Short mmCIF file of C-alpha atoms and ligand atoms in Angstrom, two decimals:
data_model
loop_
_atom_site.label_atom_id
_atom_site.label_comp_id
_atom_site.label_asym_id
_atom_site.label_seq_id
_atom_site.Cartn_x
_atom_site.Cartn_y
_atom_site.Cartn_z
CA UNK A 1 39.23 -31.05 7.84
CA UNK A 2 38.23 -34.10 5.81
CA UNK A 3 36.74 -33.24 2.41
CA UNK A 4 33.65 -35.32 1.57
CA UNK A 5 31.73 -35.85 -1.69
CA UNK A 6 28.19 -37.21 -1.45
CA UNK A 7 26.87 -38.83 -4.64
CA UNK A 8 23.10 -39.31 -4.35
CA UNK A 9 22.79 -36.48 -1.80
CA UNK A 10 19.04 -36.00 -2.35
CA UNK A 11 18.22 -39.61 -1.49
CA UNK A 12 17.55 -41.27 1.83
CA UNK A 13 21.17 -42.30 2.48
CA UNK A 14 22.41 -39.00 1.04
CA UNK A 15 20.25 -36.91 3.37
CA UNK A 16 21.23 -39.04 6.37
CA UNK A 17 24.88 -38.47 5.42
CA UNK A 18 24.40 -34.70 5.29
CA UNK A 19 22.70 -34.90 8.69
CA UNK A 20 25.74 -36.65 10.22
CA UNK A 21 28.18 -34.29 8.47
CA UNK A 22 26.29 -31.25 9.82
CA UNK A 23 26.86 -32.54 13.37
CA UNK A 24 30.62 -32.48 12.76
CA UNK A 25 31.23 -29.26 10.87
CA UNK A 26 34.58 -28.93 12.68
CA UNK A 27 35.76 -32.24 11.24
CA UNK A 28 34.23 -32.61 7.77
CA UNK A 29 33.86 -30.20 4.85
CA UNK A 30 31.26 -31.00 2.20
CA UNK A 31 33.13 -30.59 -1.09
CA UNK A 32 30.59 -31.86 -3.61
CA UNK A 33 27.04 -33.16 -3.90
CA UNK A 34 25.25 -34.81 -6.79
CA UNK A 35 21.90 -36.30 -7.74
CA UNK A 36 19.87 -37.15 -10.82
CA UNK A 37 17.01 -34.70 -11.35
CA UNK A 38 15.75 -33.35 -8.03
CA UNK A 39 16.76 -29.73 -8.69
CA UNK A 40 14.68 -28.25 -5.86
CA UNK A 41 16.22 -30.42 -3.16
CA UNK A 42 19.74 -30.04 -4.52
CA UNK A 43 19.27 -26.26 -4.59
CA UNK A 44 18.28 -26.28 -0.90
CA UNK A 45 21.34 -28.40 -0.07
CA UNK A 46 23.61 -26.02 -2.00
CA UNK A 47 22.26 -23.01 -0.09
CA UNK A 48 22.61 -24.80 3.26
CA UNK A 49 26.03 -26.44 2.80
CA UNK A 50 27.76 -24.25 0.19
CA UNK A 51 29.77 -27.10 -1.39
CA UNK A 52 32.45 -26.23 -3.94
CA UNK A 53 30.72 -28.40 -6.60
CA UNK A 54 27.24 -29.73 -7.31
CA UNK A 55 25.93 -31.80 -10.19
CA UNK A 56 22.75 -33.23 -11.66
CA UNK A 57 23.01 -36.13 -14.09
CA UNK A 58 19.89 -35.00 -15.93
CA UNK A 59 20.79 -32.08 -18.22
CA UNK A 60 17.36 -30.41 -18.23
CA UNK A 61 17.09 -30.66 -14.44
CA UNK A 62 20.56 -29.08 -14.24
CA UNK A 63 19.24 -26.17 -16.29
CA UNK A 64 16.31 -25.87 -13.86
CA UNK A 65 18.83 -25.87 -10.99
CA UNK A 66 20.73 -22.96 -12.55
CA UNK A 67 17.48 -21.01 -12.89
CA UNK A 68 16.39 -21.84 -9.35
CA UNK A 69 19.69 -20.77 -7.81
CA UNK A 70 20.52 -17.71 -9.91
CA UNK A 71 23.00 -15.66 -7.93
CA UNK A 72 22.43 -18.02 -4.97
CA UNK A 73 24.83 -20.51 -6.59
CA UNK A 74 27.51 -18.35 -4.99
CA UNK A 75 30.85 -20.14 -5.07
CA UNK A 76 29.33 -23.51 -6.04
CA UNK A 77 30.35 -24.73 -9.49
CA UNK A 78 27.44 -26.50 -11.18
CA UNK A 79 28.02 -29.51 -13.44
CA UNK A 80 25.58 -31.49 -15.58
CA UNK A 81 25.36 -34.87 -17.27
CA UNK A 82 25.97 -38.51 -16.31
CA UNK A 83 29.76 -38.05 -16.55
CA UNK A 84 29.67 -35.27 -13.92
CA UNK A 85 29.34 -37.80 -11.10
CA UNK A 86 32.57 -39.49 -12.17
CA UNK A 87 34.30 -36.10 -12.19
CA UNK A 88 33.10 -35.39 -8.66
CA UNK A 89 34.15 -38.87 -7.48
CA UNK A 90 37.82 -38.12 -8.14
CA UNK A 91 38.14 -34.49 -6.94
CA UNK A 92 41.45 -34.03 -5.12
CA UNK A 93 39.76 -31.79 -2.51
CA UNK A 94 37.69 -34.74 -1.19
CA UNK A 95 39.43 -37.76 0.27
CA UNK A 96 36.12 -39.38 1.21
CA UNK A 97 33.32 -40.32 -1.21
CA UNK A 98 29.87 -41.53 -0.20
CA UNK A 99 28.46 -43.65 -3.08
CA UNK A 100 24.71 -43.37 -2.45
CA UNK A 101 23.25 -43.30 -5.95
CA UNK A 102 20.58 -45.96 -6.40
CA UNK A 103 20.98 -48.73 -8.95
CA UNK A 104 23.38 -49.45 -11.80
CA UNK A 105 23.59 -45.69 -12.42
CA UNK A 106 26.07 -45.57 -9.53
CA UNK A 107 28.55 -48.06 -10.98
CA UNK A 108 30.88 -45.76 -12.93
CA UNK A 109 31.24 -43.21 -10.14
CA UNK A 110 31.82 -45.93 -7.51
CA UNK A 111 34.53 -47.44 -9.70
CA UNK A 112 36.06 -44.01 -10.36
CA UNK A 113 36.33 -43.31 -6.61
CA UNK A 114 37.85 -46.78 -6.05
CA UNK A 115 40.42 -46.20 -8.77
CA UNK A 116 41.26 -42.75 -7.38
CA UNK A 117 42.23 -44.24 -4.00
CA UNK A 118 39.45 -42.59 -2.02
CA UNK A 119 38.02 -43.59 1.31
CA UNK A 120 34.96 -45.10 -0.34
CA UNK A 121 31.72 -45.46 1.60
CA UNK A 122 29.55 -47.83 -0.47
CA UNK A 123 25.79 -47.71 -0.02
CA UNK A 124 25.20 -48.35 -3.74
CA UNK A 125 25.02 -52.14 -3.38
CA UNK A 126 24.10 -52.58 -7.04
CA UNK A 127 27.60 -51.53 -8.11
CA UNK A 128 29.08 -54.28 -5.93
CA UNK A 129 26.55 -56.85 -7.15
CA UNK A 130 27.34 -55.98 -10.77
CA UNK A 131 31.07 -55.47 -10.63
CA UNK A 132 32.28 -56.36 -7.13
CA UNK A 133 35.49 -58.04 -8.38
CA UNK A 134 36.34 -54.92 -10.44
CA UNK A 135 35.62 -52.55 -7.54
CA UNK A 136 37.67 -54.64 -5.10
CA UNK A 137 40.57 -54.99 -7.55
CA UNK A 138 40.52 -51.20 -8.05
CA UNK A 139 40.48 -50.61 -4.28
CA UNK A 140 43.43 -52.96 -3.74
CA UNK A 141 45.40 -51.48 -6.65
CA UNK A 142 44.88 -47.84 -5.66
CA UNK A 143 45.12 -48.25 -1.88
CA UNK A 144 41.55 -46.97 -1.44
CA UNK A 145 39.67 -47.81 1.77
CA UNK A 146 36.34 -49.58 1.26
CA UNK A 147 33.77 -49.18 4.03
CA UNK A 148 30.31 -50.76 3.67
CA UNK A 149 27.26 -48.63 4.48
CA UNK A 150 24.54 -51.23 4.06
CA UNK A 151 23.65 -51.74 7.73
CA UNK A 152 24.15 -55.52 7.53
CA UNK A 153 27.58 -55.31 5.88
CA UNK A 154 28.62 -52.48 8.13
CA UNK A 155 27.61 -54.70 11.08
CA UNK A 156 29.67 -57.59 9.70
CA UNK A 157 32.64 -55.27 9.12
CA UNK A 158 32.37 -54.15 12.74
CA UNK A 159 32.50 -57.82 13.85
CA UNK A 160 35.68 -58.61 11.85
CA UNK A 161 39.20 -58.35 13.23
CA UNK A 162 41.03 -55.10 12.35
CA UNK A 163 43.13 -55.03 9.19
CA UNK A 164 41.06 -57.38 7.01
CA UNK A 165 41.45 -56.73 3.29
CA UNK A 166 38.35 -56.32 1.09
CA UNK A 167 37.42 -59.61 -0.57
CA UNK A 168 39.51 -61.74 1.82
CA UNK A 169 37.88 -63.75 4.61
CA UNK A 170 39.75 -63.53 7.91
CA UNK A 171 41.14 -66.79 9.31
CA UNK A 172 38.63 -68.64 11.47
CA UNK A 173 35.53 -67.04 9.97
CA UNK A 174 32.97 -69.83 9.60
CA UNK A 175 29.75 -68.13 8.56
CA UNK A 176 27.98 -64.83 8.24
CA UNK A 177 24.41 -64.52 9.51
CA UNK A 178 22.61 -61.86 7.53
CA UNK A 179 19.46 -60.52 9.14
CA UNK A 180 16.36 -59.38 7.22
CA UNK A 181 13.35 -57.51 8.57
CA UNK A 182 11.12 -59.54 6.24
CA UNK A 183 9.65 -56.33 4.79
CA UNK A 184 6.06 -55.09 4.87
CA UNK A 185 4.63 -58.37 3.51
CA UNK A 186 6.42 -60.61 5.99
CA UNK A 187 3.11 -62.07 7.18
CA UNK A 188 0.99 -61.50 4.05
CA UNK A 189 -0.50 -64.75 2.63
CA UNK A 190 0.79 -65.76 -0.82
CA UNK A 191 -2.65 -65.35 -2.43
CA UNK A 192 -2.86 -61.70 -1.33
CA UNK A 193 0.49 -60.67 -2.88
CA UNK A 194 -0.88 -60.18 -6.41
CA UNK A 195 -3.00 -57.26 -5.17
CA UNK A 196 -0.41 -55.35 -3.12
CA UNK A 197 0.24 -51.76 -4.22
CA UNK A 198 3.50 -49.84 -4.66
CA UNK A 199 2.44 -47.65 -1.71
CA UNK A 200 2.11 -50.69 0.56
CA UNK A 201 5.43 -52.08 -0.69
CA UNK A 202 7.19 -48.80 0.10
CA UNK A 203 5.78 -48.60 3.64
CA UNK A 204 8.61 -50.46 5.34
CA UNK A 205 7.86 -51.36 8.97
CA UNK A 206 11.32 -50.45 10.39
CA UNK A 207 13.33 -48.35 7.92
CA UNK A 208 12.64 -45.19 5.92
CA UNK A 209 14.30 -45.73 2.54
CA UNK A 210 14.13 -44.89 -1.16
CA UNK A 211 11.41 -46.53 -3.25
CA UNK A 212 13.60 -49.01 -5.13
CA UNK A 213 15.24 -50.53 -2.04
CA UNK A 214 11.85 -50.53 -0.28
CA UNK A 215 10.40 -52.74 -3.01
CA UNK A 216 13.55 -54.89 -2.89
CA UNK A 217 12.96 -55.33 0.84
CA UNK A 218 9.37 -56.32 0.21
CA UNK A 219 10.35 -59.01 -2.36
CA UNK A 220 13.40 -60.08 -0.29
CA UNK A 221 15.53 -59.33 -3.37
CA UNK A 222 17.30 -56.85 -1.13
CA UNK A 223 18.55 -59.75 0.99
CA UNK A 224 19.58 -61.60 -2.17
CA UNK A 225 21.57 -58.59 -3.41
CA UNK A 226 23.10 -58.33 0.06
CA UNK A 227 24.11 -61.99 0.00
CA UNK A 228 26.01 -61.38 -3.24
CA UNK A 229 27.48 -58.19 -1.77
CA UNK A 230 28.60 -60.06 1.37
CA UNK A 231 30.33 -62.80 -0.64
CA UNK A 232 32.29 -60.19 -2.59
CA UNK A 233 33.15 -57.90 0.31
CA UNK A 234 34.17 -60.60 2.77
CA UNK A 235 35.59 -63.32 0.48
CA UNK A 236 33.04 -65.98 1.44
CA UNK A 237 30.83 -68.40 -0.52
CA UNK A 238 27.01 -68.26 -0.70
CA UNK A 239 26.96 -71.45 1.40
CA UNK A 240 28.62 -69.50 4.22
CA UNK A 241 25.75 -67.02 4.43
CA UNK A 242 22.69 -67.85 6.51
CA UNK A 243 19.71 -65.54 6.15
CA UNK A 244 17.57 -64.94 9.22
CA UNK A 245 14.31 -63.03 9.30
CA UNK A 246 14.55 -60.79 12.35
CA UNK A 247 11.43 -58.61 12.48
CA UNK A 248 12.77 -56.14 15.08
CA UNK A 249 15.76 -55.03 12.90
CA UNK A 250 17.91 -54.57 16.01
CA UNK A 251 20.60 -57.19 15.34
CA UNK A 252 22.02 -55.89 12.07
CA UNK A 253 24.03 -59.06 11.31
CA UNK A 254 26.36 -61.56 12.94
CA UNK A 255 29.66 -63.35 12.29
CA UNK A 256 30.34 -66.90 13.47
CA UNK A 257 33.92 -68.01 14.14
CA UNK A 258 35.56 -71.45 14.22
CA UNK A 259 35.72 -71.43 18.03
CA UNK A 260 31.92 -71.14 18.30
CA UNK A 261 31.89 -67.41 19.07
CA UNK A 262 29.14 -65.42 17.37
CA UNK A 263 29.69 -61.64 17.26
CA UNK A 264 26.81 -59.32 16.47
CA UNK A 265 26.30 -55.59 16.02
CA UNK A 266 23.08 -54.18 17.45
CA UNK A 267 21.47 -50.77 17.32
CA UNK A 268 18.33 -48.83 16.50
CA UNK A 269 17.32 -49.17 12.83
CA UNK A 270 18.72 -45.82 11.68
CA UNK A 271 21.17 -45.49 8.77
CA UNK A 272 23.03 -42.70 10.56
CA UNK A 273 24.80 -45.36 12.67
CA UNK A 274 26.61 -47.13 9.78
CA UNK A 275 27.15 -43.75 8.08
CA UNK A 276 28.76 -42.22 11.20
CA UNK A 277 30.74 -45.41 11.76
CA UNK A 278 32.23 -45.26 8.28
CA UNK A 279 32.80 -41.49 8.33
CA UNK A 280 34.60 -41.64 11.68
CA UNK A 281 36.31 -45.03 11.35
CA UNK A 282 38.44 -46.11 13.13
CA UNK A 283 37.20 -43.53 15.62
CA UNK A 284 33.61 -43.40 16.87
CA UNK A 285 31.62 -40.22 16.38
CA UNK A 286 28.11 -39.08 17.34
CA UNK A 287 25.41 -39.96 14.81
CA UNK A 288 22.32 -38.39 16.34
CA UNK A 289 20.73 -41.84 16.60
CA UNK A 290 18.51 -42.78 19.52
CA UNK A 291 20.36 -45.20 21.81
CA UNK A 292 19.13 -48.76 22.01
CA UNK A 293 17.06 -49.74 25.04
CA UNK A 294 17.09 -53.54 25.13
CA UNK A 295 14.63 -53.67 28.00
CA UNK A 296 12.16 -51.71 25.92
CA UNK A 297 12.89 -53.88 22.86
CA UNK A 298 12.00 -56.86 25.03
CA UNK A 299 12.61 -59.70 22.61
CA UNK A 300 14.61 -60.57 19.52
CA UNK A 301 13.02 -63.09 17.15
CA UNK A 302 14.64 -65.05 14.33
CA UNK A 303 13.08 -67.32 11.72
CA UNK A 304 14.00 -68.71 8.29
CA UNK A 305 12.99 -66.78 5.16
CA UNK A 306 10.11 -68.11 3.05
CA UNK A 307 11.46 -68.51 -0.48
CA UNK A 308 8.14 -69.93 -1.70
CA UNK A 309 6.32 -66.65 -1.08
CA UNK A 310 9.42 -64.60 -1.90
CA UNK A 311 11.11 -66.39 -4.85
CA UNK A 312 13.38 -63.40 -5.56
CA UNK A 313 15.61 -64.52 -2.72
CA UNK A 314 16.01 -68.01 -4.22
CA UNK A 315 16.76 -66.46 -7.63
CA UNK A 316 19.48 -64.30 -6.10
CA UNK A 317 20.93 -67.28 -4.24
CA UNK A 318 21.09 -69.20 -7.53
CA UNK A 319 22.74 -66.24 -9.28
CA UNK A 320 25.25 -65.96 -6.43
CA UNK A 321 26.15 -69.63 -6.78
CA UNK A 322 26.45 -69.37 -10.57
CA UNK A 323 28.62 -66.24 -10.26
CA UNK A 324 30.22 -64.43 -13.21
CA UNK A 325 27.72 -62.28 -15.07
CA UNK A 326 24.61 -63.89 -13.52
CA UNK A 327 24.41 -61.32 -10.70
CA UNK A 328 24.58 -58.57 -13.36
CA UNK A 329 21.64 -60.16 -15.19
CA UNK A 330 19.70 -60.58 -11.95
CA UNK A 331 20.28 -56.96 -10.95
CA UNK A 332 19.34 -55.50 -14.33
CA UNK A 333 16.14 -57.56 -14.61
CA UNK A 334 15.24 -56.62 -11.05
CA UNK A 335 15.74 -52.88 -11.66
CA UNK A 336 13.49 -52.99 -14.74
CA UNK A 337 10.85 -55.12 -13.00
CA UNK A 338 10.79 -52.91 -9.88
CA UNK A 339 10.40 -49.81 -12.04
CA UNK A 340 7.48 -51.48 -13.84
CA UNK A 341 5.90 -52.44 -10.52
CA UNK A 342 6.27 -48.88 -9.22
CA UNK A 343 4.71 -47.66 -12.49
CA UNK A 344 1.80 -50.13 -12.05
CA UNK A 345 2.72 -52.01 -15.23
CA UNK A 346 3.53 -55.22 -13.37
CA UNK A 347 2.08 -56.83 -10.27
CA UNK A 348 4.16 -57.85 -7.27
CA UNK A 349 4.59 -61.57 -8.12
CA UNK A 350 5.43 -60.46 -11.68
CA UNK A 351 8.76 -59.06 -10.44
CA UNK A 352 10.10 -62.55 -9.71
CA UNK A 353 8.55 -63.95 -12.90
CA UNK A 354 10.40 -61.40 -15.05
CA UNK A 355 13.74 -61.98 -13.30
CA UNK A 356 13.41 -65.75 -13.56
CA UNK A 357 12.59 -65.57 -17.28
CA UNK A 358 15.58 -63.29 -17.99
CA UNK A 359 17.95 -65.46 -15.93
CA UNK A 360 16.74 -68.61 -17.70
CA UNK A 361 17.60 -67.15 -21.10
CA UNK A 362 20.99 -65.89 -20.01
CA UNK A 363 24.20 -67.78 -20.74
CA UNK A 364 26.14 -66.04 -17.98
CA UNK A 365 29.85 -65.79 -18.75
CA UNK A 366 32.84 -64.45 -16.89
CA UNK A 367 33.29 -60.83 -15.77
CA UNK A 368 36.17 -59.74 -17.97
CA UNK A 369 36.00 -56.01 -17.56
CA UNK A 370 33.53 -53.16 -17.30
CA UNK A 371 32.49 -53.52 -20.95
CA UNK A 372 31.20 -57.09 -20.42
CA UNK A 373 29.32 -55.97 -17.32
CA UNK A 374 27.68 -53.05 -19.11
CA UNK A 375 26.80 -55.22 -22.13
CA UNK A 376 25.18 -57.89 -19.94
CA UNK A 377 23.32 -55.16 -18.05
CA UNK A 378 21.99 -53.56 -21.25
CA UNK A 379 21.02 -56.89 -22.81
CA UNK A 380 19.17 -58.05 -19.69
CA UNK A 381 17.26 -54.77 -19.50
CA UNK A 382 16.02 -55.26 -23.08
CA UNK A 383 14.95 -58.83 -22.30
CA UNK A 384 13.21 -57.79 -19.09
CA UNK A 385 11.27 -55.03 -20.89
CA UNK A 386 10.26 -57.46 -23.65
CA UNK A 387 9.06 -59.91 -21.05
CA UNK A 388 6.98 -57.26 -19.26
CA UNK A 389 5.37 -56.18 -22.55
CA UNK A 390 4.66 -59.85 -23.35
CA UNK A 391 3.12 -60.41 -19.92
CA UNK A 392 0.84 -57.38 -20.19
CA UNK A 393 -0.22 -58.45 -23.73
CA UNK A 394 -1.16 -61.96 -22.56
CA UNK A 395 -2.97 -60.46 -19.54
CA UNK A 396 -4.88 -58.19 -21.94
CA UNK A 397 -5.72 -61.18 -24.16
CA UNK A 398 -6.90 -63.15 -21.10
CA UNK A 399 -8.94 -60.11 -20.06
CA UNK A 400 -10.49 -59.85 -23.57
CA UNK A 401 -11.45 -63.55 -23.49
CA UNK A 402 -12.87 -63.41 -19.97
P1 LIG B 1 16.88 -42.94 -2.98
O1 LIG B 1 15.99 -43.36 -4.05
O2 LIG B 1 16.32 -42.35 -1.74
O3 LIG B 1 17.97 -41.92 -3.55
C1 LIG B 1 18.70 -42.23 -4.70
C2 LIG B 1 19.70 -41.15 -5.00
O4 LIG B 1 20.37 -41.49 -6.21
C3 LIG B 1 19.05 -39.77 -5.23
O5 LIG B 1 19.93 -38.78 -4.82
C4 LIG B 1 18.88 -39.75 -6.76
O6 LIG B 1 18.77 -38.45 -7.29
C5 LIG B 1 20.20 -40.41 -7.15
N1 LIG B 1 20.14 -40.97 -8.50
C6 LIG B 1 19.23 -41.83 -9.01
N2 LIG B 1 19.52 -42.10 -10.29
C7 LIG B 1 20.62 -41.38 -10.61
C8 LIG B 1 21.37 -41.20 -11.79
N3 LIG B 1 21.03 -41.80 -12.93
N4 LIG B 1 22.44 -40.39 -11.73
C9 LIG B 1 22.77 -39.75 -10.60
N5 LIG B 1 22.10 -39.86 -9.45
C10 LIG B 1 21.03 -40.68 -9.45
O7 LIG B 1 17.78 -44.22 -2.61
P2 LIG B 1 18.37 -44.65 -1.20
O8 LIG B 1 19.09 -43.51 -0.56
O9 LIG B 1 17.35 -45.38 -0.44
O10 LIG B 1 19.44 -45.75 -1.66
C11 LIG B 1 20.67 -45.40 -2.25
C12 LIG B 1 21.54 -46.64 -2.32
O11 LIG B 1 21.83 -47.05 -1.00
C13 LIG B 1 20.85 -47.83 -2.99
O12 LIG B 1 21.80 -48.56 -3.71
C14 LIG B 1 20.32 -48.64 -1.83
O13 LIG B 1 20.22 -49.99 -2.13
C15 LIG B 1 21.40 -48.38 -0.79
N6 LIG B 1 20.95 -48.51 0.58
C16 LIG B 1 19.96 -47.70 1.06
C17 LIG B 1 19.53 -47.81 2.36
C18 LIG B 1 18.48 -46.89 2.91
O14 LIG B 1 18.22 -46.93 4.12
N7 LIG B 1 17.86 -46.05 2.12
C19 LIG B 1 20.07 -48.82 3.26
C20 LIG B 1 21.14 -49.58 2.67
C21 LIG B 1 21.56 -49.43 1.38
P3 LIG B 1 17.31 -37.75 -7.50
O15 LIG B 1 16.78 -37.50 -6.11
O16 LIG B 1 17.64 -36.51 -8.23
O17 LIG B 1 16.48 -38.73 -8.26
#
């Protein structure tokens, strides 16, 4: 039995992971689950899966969880606080850790699992964008196994020769072709983007995902974060990554080799495929996913992304080229701006405006260690919030003068 810890179990990737694990109860044992504040959902998962440990980062939600469960907690030990996720990431009973927390909040637990030599399934792309070199160094030092869950990076991994080391490009790899659905506003005219709502941004045409990544897909920042993630995971430069808008989301990404071969991974757009791939690797296991019918799919289209309408992608490409702490700054400003958009304090084009303003004022710098990363993250969040307040003040002034 392989012991598994799922960090972010109440989220979209977390729930898909539990779904795959439940199909293989003879092979995997759920050791621990953790989330932020969704006590009701975590309580249901505890009752269904009876893990040895469960945690909520939010202390008051953890108290609510205790009340909800009462005697139902059974043999599950309940932990609380941000540090609890790091504790669960290194449990000796679990050799496999799914890092599926959203945002920078997942960084410490991802790093802890990497340092502890786990089989680390990384969905939490923000931790790689912020501190990819630190995560990869920890993986190589501890002998951990790093398996990407993002469908594009999982597709690329599947197209690489066996035995490649994280952060090292295999010989003969020429380029990576990263596909993007284009998001819900793929065909929306530029002038209509100022009026789009959070609900419309979260209604992704092909994937069912959490709210933050849904907005990132709508702005194409998701593809920008993935470009940075790909460079770190596969040891390539931003110039070696071509982004293709592929509205059907069937080709999950491709790898081009020096001999002209292009290898692709295809499948239905369902996160259970990369999750099952990484859980079973190097074996293949059932995922519960509907099999692909290419005749029904009919056609596969590809076109270039529009960085005029979606400037977030160009900002991420620039941050990727600049390297060092710039991706940290980009990520932090994006998280703050997306939260403001979801809270209706910023309009859709405002997301890119905030990120650009924060990047412009940043001096970058090298990633020394975790402290520098966390300092750049905190500083950029302050600047992004100031910028949003400034933008809403000037909008209010314009409104008053109108
Ligand atoms: P969701 O928003 O659906 O879920 C996020 C999870 O993280 C929840 O369990 C949430 O707990 C938990 N969480 C949030 N903040 C904290 C915190 N401070 N401490 C501890 N736990 C926290 O996100 P997704 O599942 O969509 O995405 C998760 C990650 O996977 C992201 O990095 C995303 O980019 C990546 N990803 C997602 C894909 C998808 O299809 N959804 C595809 C590829 C990558 P709670 O419910 O209590 O708030």
